[in-house]
PDB file of C-alpha atoms in Angstrom:
ATOM      1  CA  UNK A   1     -38.478 141.464-114.652  1.00  0.00           C
ATOM      2  CA  UNK A   2     -38.409 139.900-111.194  1.00  0.00           C
ATOM      3  CA  UNK A   3     -35.789 137.306-110.373  1.00  0.00           C
ATOM      4  CA  UNK A   4     -36.632 133.640-109.977  1.00  0.00           C
ATOM      5  CA  UNK A   5     -36.827 133.793-106.188  1.00  0.00           C
ATOM      6  CA  UNK A   6     -39.200 136.770-106.257  1.00  0.00           C
ATOM      7  CA  UNK A   7     -41.384 135.088-108.886  1.00  0.00           C
ATOM      8  CA  UNK A   8     -41.630 131.983-106.708  1.00  0.00           C
ATOM      9  CA  UNK A   9     -42.664 134.054-103.672  1.00  0.00           C
ATOM     10  CA  UNK A  10     -45.158 136.156-105.686  1.00  0.00           C
ATOM     11  CA  UNK A  11     -46.705 133.115-107.360  1.00  0.00           C
ATOM     12  CA  UNK A  12     -46.939 131.238-104.071  1.00  0.00           C
ATOM     13  CA  UNK A  13     -48.622 134.198-102.388  1.00  0.00           C
ATOM     14  CA  UNK A  14     -51.252 134.377-105.114  1.00  0.00           C
ATOM     15  CA  UNK A  15     -51.846 130.627-105.091  1.00  0.00           C
ATOM     16  CA  UNK A  16     -52.095 130.489-101.278  1.00  0.00           C
ATOM     17  CA  UNK A  17     -54.603 133.379-101.349  1.00  0.00           C
ATOM     18  CA  UNK A  18     -56.775 131.555-103.859  1.00  0.00           C
ATOM     19  CA  UNK A  19     -56.273 127.876-102.982  1.00  0.00           C
ATOM     20  CA  UNK A  20     -54.673 127.759 -99.562  1.00  0.00           C
ATOM     21  CA  UNK A  21     -51.407 126.135 -98.571  1.00  0.00           C
ATOM     22  CA  UNK A  22     -52.467 122.502 -98.724  1.00  0.00           C
ATOM     23  CA  UNK A  23     -54.313 123.021-102.000  1.00  0.00           C
ATOM     24  CA  UNK A  24     -51.195 124.347-103.710  1.00  0.00           C
ATOM     25  CA  UNK A  25     -48.571 121.963-105.044  1.00  0.00           C
ATOM     26  CA  UNK A  26     -44.889 122.591-105.608  1.00  0.00           C
ATOM     27  CA  UNK A  27     -45.194 121.841-109.335  1.00  0.00           C
ATOM     28  CA  UNK A  28     -48.010 124.358-109.570  1.00  0.00           C
ATOM     29  CA  UNK A  29     -45.864 127.000-107.843  1.00  0.00           C
ATOM     30  CA  UNK A  30     -42.854 126.601-110.155  1.00  0.00           C
ATOM     31  CA  UNK A  31     -45.114 126.505-113.206  1.00  0.00           C
ATOM     32  CA  UNK A  32     -46.858 129.723-112.170  1.00  0.00           C
ATOM     33  CA  UNK A  33     -43.462 131.301-111.459  1.00  0.00           C
ATOM     34  CA  UNK A  34     -41.996 130.146-114.801  1.00  0.00           C
ATOM     35  CA  UNK A  35     -39.147 128.670-112.789  1.00  0.00           C
ATOM     36  CA  UNK A  36     -37.197 125.416-113.071  1.00  0.00           C
ATOM     37  CA  UNK A  37     -38.385 122.825-110.541  1.00  0.00           C
ATOM     38  CA  UNK A  38     -35.026 122.665-108.748  1.00  0.00           C
ATOM     39  CA  UNK A  39     -34.967 126.420-108.191  1.00  0.00           C
ATOM     40  CA  UNK A  40     -37.578 126.152-105.456  1.00  0.00           C
ATOM     41  CA  UNK A  41     -35.270 123.907-103.428  1.00  0.00           C
ATOM     42  CA  UNK A  42     -32.271 126.052-104.335  1.00  0.00           C
ATOM     43  CA  UNK A  43     -33.855 129.142-102.807  1.00  0.00           C
ATOM     44  CA  UNK A  44     -35.875 127.285-100.139  1.00  0.00           C
ATOM     45  CA  UNK A  45     -33.858 124.243 -99.000  1.00  0.00           C
ATOM     46  CA  UNK A  46     -36.593 123.517 -96.451  1.00  0.00           C
ATOM     47  CA  UNK A  47     -39.028 123.028 -99.334  1.00  0.00           C
ATOM     48  CA  UNK A  48     -42.631 124.086 -99.375  1.00  0.00           C
ATOM     49  CA  UNK A  49     -42.782 124.647 -95.619  1.00  0.00           C
ATOM     50  CA  UNK A  50     -39.893 127.118 -95.643  1.00  0.00           C
ATOM     51  CA  UNK A  51     -41.397 128.824 -98.674  1.00  0.00           C
ATOM     52  CA  UNK A  52     -44.766 128.946 -96.902  1.00  0.00           C
ATOM     53  CA  UNK A  53     -43.286 130.644 -93.854  1.00  0.00           C
ATOM     54  CA  UNK A  54     -41.551 133.238 -95.979  1.00  0.00           C
ATOM     55  CA  UNK A  55     -44.631 133.869 -98.115  1.00  0.00           C
ATOM     56  CA  UNK A  56     -46.781 134.337 -95.020  1.00  0.00           C
ATOM     57  CA  UNK A  57     -44.381 136.829 -93.466  1.00  0.00           C
ATOM     58  CA  UNK A  58     -43.903 138.688 -96.773  1.00  0.00           C
ATOM     59  CA  UNK A  59     -47.669 138.780 -97.409  1.00  0.00           C
ATOM     60  CA  UNK A  60     -48.288 139.966 -93.868  1.00  0.00           C
ATOM     61  CA  UNK A  61     -45.926 142.897 -94.371  1.00  0.00           C
ATOM     62  CA  UNK A  62     -47.486 143.686 -97.729  1.00  0.00           C
ATOM     63  CA  UNK A  63     -51.009 143.775 -96.272  1.00  0.00           C
ATOM     64  CA  UNK A  64     -49.833 145.846 -93.318  1.00  0.00           C
ATOM     65  CA  UNK A  65     -48.323 148.360 -95.725  1.00  0.00           C
ATOM     66  CA  UNK A  66     -51.554 148.394 -97.718  1.00  0.00           C
ATOM     67  CA  UNK A  67     -53.476 149.201 -94.544  1.00  0.00           C
ATOM     68  CA  UNK A  68     -51.007 151.968 -93.639  1.00  0.00           C
ATOM     69  CA  UNK A  69     -51.397 153.463 -97.114  1.00  0.00           C
ATOM     70  CA  UNK A  70     -55.211 153.304 -97.157  1.00  0.00           C
ATOM     71  CA  UNK A  71     -55.553 154.499 -93.569  1.00  0.00           C
ATOM     72  CA  UNK A  72     -52.967 157.230 -94.026  1.00  0.00           C
ATOM     73  CA  UNK A  73     -54.932 158.758 -96.892  1.00  0.00           C
ATOM     74  CA  UNK A  74     -58.167 158.917 -94.859  1.00  0.00           C
ATOM     75  CA  UNK A  75     -59.215 162.097 -93.050  1.00  0.00           C
ATOM     76  CA  UNK A  76     -59.651 160.184 -89.756  1.00  0.00           C
ATOM     77  CA  UNK A  77     -59.153 156.704 -88.295  1.00  0.00           C
ATOM     78  CA  UNK A  78     -62.791 155.605 -88.551  1.00  0.00           C
ATOM     79  CA  UNK A  79     -62.909 156.518 -92.230  1.00  0.00           C
ATOM     80  CA  UNK A  80     -59.606 154.719 -92.735  1.00  0.00           C
ATOM     81  CA  UNK A  81     -61.086 151.528 -91.276  1.00  0.00           C
ATOM     82  CA  UNK A  82     -64.214 151.879 -93.380  1.00  0.00           C
ATOM     83  CA  UNK A  83     -62.190 152.424 -96.559  1.00  0.00           C
ATOM     84  CA  UNK A  84     -60.041 149.372 -95.865  1.00  0.00           C
ATOM     85  CA  UNK A  85     -63.108 147.137 -95.586  1.00  0.00           C
ATOM     86  CA  UNK A  86     -64.588 148.739 -98.716  1.00  0.00           C
ATOM     87  CA  UNK A  87     -61.350 148.035-100.596  1.00  0.00           C
ATOM     88  CA  UNK A  88     -61.431 144.412 -99.438  1.00  0.00           C
ATOM     89  CA  UNK A  89     -65.012 144.103-100.700  1.00  0.00           C
ATOM     90  CA  UNK A  90     -64.004 145.584-104.048  1.00  0.00           C
ATOM     91  CA  UNK A  91     -61.097 143.134-104.383  1.00  0.00           C
ATOM     92  CA  UNK A  92     -63.391 140.209-103.587  1.00  0.00           C
ATOM     93  CA  UNK A  93     -65.850 141.283-106.281  1.00  0.00           C
ATOM     94  CA  UNK A  94     -63.135 141.968-108.866  1.00  0.00           C
ATOM     95  CA  UNK A  95     -61.555 138.543-108.348  1.00  0.00           C
ATOM     96  CA  UNK A  96     -64.767 136.538-108.279  1.00  0.00           C
ATOM     97  CA  UNK A  97     -64.319 136.028-104.513  1.00  0.00           C
ATOM     98  CA  UNK A  98     -61.031 134.198-105.102  1.00  0.00           C
ATOM     99  CA  UNK A  99     -58.620 136.671-103.461  1.00  0.00           C
ATOM    100  CA  UNK A 100     -58.859 136.862 -99.709  1.00  0.00           C
ATOM    101  CA  UNK A 101     -56.370 136.987 -96.881  1.00  0.00           C
ATOM    102  CA  UNK A 102     -53.728 134.275 -97.275  1.00  0.00           C
ATOM    103  CA  UNK A 103     -52.779 134.533 -93.607  1.00  0.00           C
ATOM    104  CA  UNK A 104     -56.209 133.509 -92.343  1.00  0.00           C
ATOM    105  CA  UNK A 105     -56.608 130.907 -95.079  1.00  0.00           C
ATOM    106  CA  UNK A 106     -53.362 129.195 -94.100  1.00  0.00           C
ATOM    107  CA  UNK A 107     -53.991 129.620 -90.359  1.00  0.00           C
ATOM    108  CA  UNK A 108     -57.335 127.832 -90.682  1.00  0.00           C
ATOM    109  CA  UNK A 109     -55.704 125.014 -92.619  1.00  0.00           C
ATOM    110  CA  UNK A 110     -52.576 124.289 -90.623  1.00  0.00           C
ATOM    111  CA  UNK A 111     -52.757 125.831 -87.136  1.00  0.00           C
ATOM    112  CA  UNK A 112     -53.296 122.420 -85.562  1.00  0.00           C
ATOM    113  CA  UNK A 113     -50.912 120.456 -87.752  1.00  0.00           C
ATOM    114  CA  UNK A 114     -47.881 122.582 -88.669  1.00  0.00           C
ATOM    115  CA  UNK A 115     -46.171 124.531 -85.886  1.00  0.00           C
ATOM    116  CA  UNK A 116     -43.771 126.583 -88.082  1.00  0.00           C
ATOM    117  CA  UNK A 117     -46.645 127.828 -90.273  1.00  0.00           C
ATOM    118  CA  UNK A 118     -48.901 128.394 -87.249  1.00  0.00           C
ATOM    119  CA  UNK A 119     -46.139 130.487 -85.694  1.00  0.00           C
ATOM    120  CA  UNK A 120     -45.685 132.483 -88.910  1.00  0.00           C
ATOM    121  CA  UNK A 121     -49.420 133.289 -89.022  1.00  0.00           C
ATOM    122  CA  UNK A 122     -49.385 134.198 -85.314  1.00  0.00           C
ATOM    123  CA  UNK A 123     -46.410 136.509 -85.864  1.00  0.00           C
ATOM    124  CA  UNK A 124     -48.193 138.254 -88.723  1.00  0.00           C
ATOM    125  CA  UNK A 125     -51.399 138.684 -86.739  1.00  0.00           C
ATOM    126  CA  UNK A 126     -49.375 139.999 -83.768  1.00  0.00           C
ATOM    127  CA  UNK A 127     -47.694 142.568 -86.025  1.00  0.00           C
ATOM    128  CA  UNK A 128     -51.082 143.706 -87.344  1.00  0.00           C
ATOM    129  CA  UNK A 129     -52.517 143.947 -83.831  1.00  0.00           C
ATOM    130  CA  UNK A 130     -49.512 145.962 -82.648  1.00  0.00           C
ATOM    131  CA  UNK A 131     -49.644 148.332 -85.628  1.00  0.00           C
ATOM    132  CA  UNK A 132     -53.406 148.900 -85.329  1.00  0.00           C
ATOM    133  CA  UNK A 133     -53.078 149.399 -81.566  1.00  0.00           C
ATOM    134  CA  UNK A 134     -50.415 152.053 -82.121  1.00  0.00           C
ATOM    135  CA  UNK A 135     -52.523 153.726 -84.803  1.00  0.00           C
ATOM    136  CA  UNK A 136     -55.622 153.946 -82.601  1.00  0.00           C
ATOM    137  CA  UNK A 137     -53.573 155.089 -79.606  1.00  0.00           C
ATOM    138  CA  UNK A 138     -51.996 157.839 -81.728  1.00  0.00           C
ATOM    139  CA  UNK A 139     -55.535 159.025 -82.509  1.00  0.00           C
ATOM    140  CA  UNK A 140     -56.171 159.501 -78.788  1.00  0.00           C
ATOM    141  CA  UNK A 141     -57.828 156.221 -77.825  1.00  0.00           C
ATOM    142  CA  UNK A 142     -56.463 154.726 -74.578  1.00  0.00           C
ATOM    143  CA  UNK A 143     -53.946 151.957 -75.235  1.00  0.00           C
ATOM    144  CA  UNK A 144     -55.964 149.116 -73.684  1.00  0.00           C
ATOM    145  CA  UNK A 145     -59.049 150.115 -75.672  1.00  0.00           C
ATOM    146  CA  UNK A 146     -56.876 150.518 -78.780  1.00  0.00           C
ATOM    147  CA  UNK A 147     -55.729 146.903 -78.491  1.00  0.00           C
ATOM    148  CA  UNK A 148     -59.324 145.716 -78.045  1.00  0.00           C
ATOM    149  CA  UNK A 149     -60.310 147.665 -81.166  1.00  0.00           C
ATOM    150  CA  UNK A 150     -57.397 146.189 -83.128  1.00  0.00           C
ATOM    151  CA  UNK A 151     -58.457 142.655 -82.190  1.00  0.00           C
ATOM    152  CA  UNK A 152     -62.117 143.438 -82.936  1.00  0.00           C
ATOM    153  CA  UNK A 153     -61.398 144.907 -86.342  1.00  0.00           C
ATOM    154  CA  UNK A 154     -58.951 142.243 -87.515  1.00  0.00           C
ATOM    155  CA  UNK A 155     -61.297 139.481 -86.359  1.00  0.00           C
ATOM    156  CA  UNK A 156     -64.205 141.183 -88.130  1.00  0.00           C
ATOM    157  CA  UNK A 157     -62.184 141.565 -91.332  1.00  0.00           C
ATOM    158  CA  UNK A 158     -61.048 137.946 -91.384  1.00  0.00           C
ATOM    159  CA  UNK A 159     -64.540 136.684 -90.572  1.00  0.00           C
ATOM    160  CA  UNK A 160     -66.005 138.880 -93.282  1.00  0.00           C
ATOM    161  CA  UNK A 161     -63.565 137.374 -95.797  1.00  0.00           C
ATOM    162  CA  UNK A 162     -64.807 133.885 -94.915  1.00  0.00           C
ATOM    163  CA  UNK A 163     -68.493 134.842 -95.073  1.00  0.00           C
ATOM    164  CA  UNK A 164     -68.113 136.881 -98.261  1.00  0.00           C
ATOM    165  CA  UNK A 165     -66.298 134.080-100.074  1.00  0.00           C
ATOM    166  CA  UNK A 166     -68.813 131.456 -98.966  1.00  0.00           C
ATOM    167  CA  UNK A 167     -71.870 133.587 -99.718  1.00  0.00           C
ATOM    168  CA  UNK A 168     -70.402 135.165-102.876  1.00  0.00           C
ATOM    169  CA  UNK A 169     -71.532 138.496-101.520  1.00  0.00           C
ATOM    170  CA  UNK A 170     -69.786 141.602-100.248  1.00  0.00           C
ATOM    171  CA  UNK A 171     -72.596 142.257 -97.793  1.00  0.00           C
ATOM    172  CA  UNK A 172     -70.681 140.684 -94.857  1.00  0.00           C
ATOM    173  CA  UNK A 173     -67.631 142.830 -95.644  1.00  0.00           C
ATOM    174  CA  UNK A 174     -69.686 146.031 -95.815  1.00  0.00           C
ATOM    175  CA  UNK A 175     -71.610 145.222 -92.621  1.00  0.00           C
ATOM    176  CA  UNK A 176     -68.403 144.334 -90.773  1.00  0.00           C
ATOM    177  CA  UNK A 177     -66.724 147.496 -92.045  1.00  0.00           C
ATOM    178  CA  UNK A 178     -69.600 149.707 -90.915  1.00  0.00           C
ATOM    179  CA  UNK A 179     -69.614 148.054 -87.478  1.00  0.00           C
ATOM    180  CA  UNK A 180     -65.834 148.393 -87.167  1.00  0.00           C
ATOM    181  CA  UNK A 181     -65.945 152.079 -88.104  1.00  0.00           C
ATOM    182  CA  UNK A 182     -68.797 152.643 -85.624  1.00  0.00           C
ATOM    183  CA  UNK A 183     -66.733 150.996 -82.871  1.00  0.00           C
ATOM    184  CA  UNK A 184     -63.816 153.311 -83.664  1.00  0.00           C
ATOM    185  CA  UNK A 185     -66.075 156.394 -83.657  1.00  0.00           C
ATOM    186  CA  UNK A 186     -67.543 155.358 -80.323  1.00  0.00           C
ATOM    187  CA  UNK A 187     -64.060 154.825 -78.850  1.00  0.00           C
ATOM    188  CA  UNK A 188     -62.994 158.255 -80.100  1.00  0.00           C
ATOM    189  CA  UNK A 189     -66.068 159.908 -78.543  1.00  0.00           C
ATOM    190  CA  UNK A 190     -65.621 158.245 -75.165  1.00  0.00           C
ATOM    191  CA  UNK A 191     -61.912 159.102 -75.165  1.00  0.00           C
ATOM    192  CA  UNK A 192     -62.453 162.823 -75.693  1.00  0.00           C
TER     193      UNK A 192
END
């Protein structure tokens, strides 16, 4: 069984994914984590904001690793991109459109009002952009074009999460995934 600190982080990540940062209360977090109220402040003396920063960075690493796993199992980079979008669509359907990207959810909520959380979301997005850029470049796409593709695909994914949740449909995720994979295939063809 996970320790109290890990349960608090895990529970917070799930609640932020589903309800956002501002929609999640400290009491709700400790209840979901089956933790004593004071333990949150024991592990996170900076309170909810410190916890939020850590959850964002932890979630960002988790999602990056998920992408690496999915993409690494694909026969090529375009298929890897397509499979990642398909997996996101499947998760949305399975969770009744409740589980989306907590990084984008929190960024939309607090980017103008909370600098530490804005910075945490920016750091996560930068790490994703860097990793995707490296991945595309390793496939033979020029570095500048690889960065453009990384930005395009992450923006498409995050936008598709918003549309899919609002419309209660995976159509935006599938359309965005097909367009992202097509952009990768085109970049591979023009790089050859």
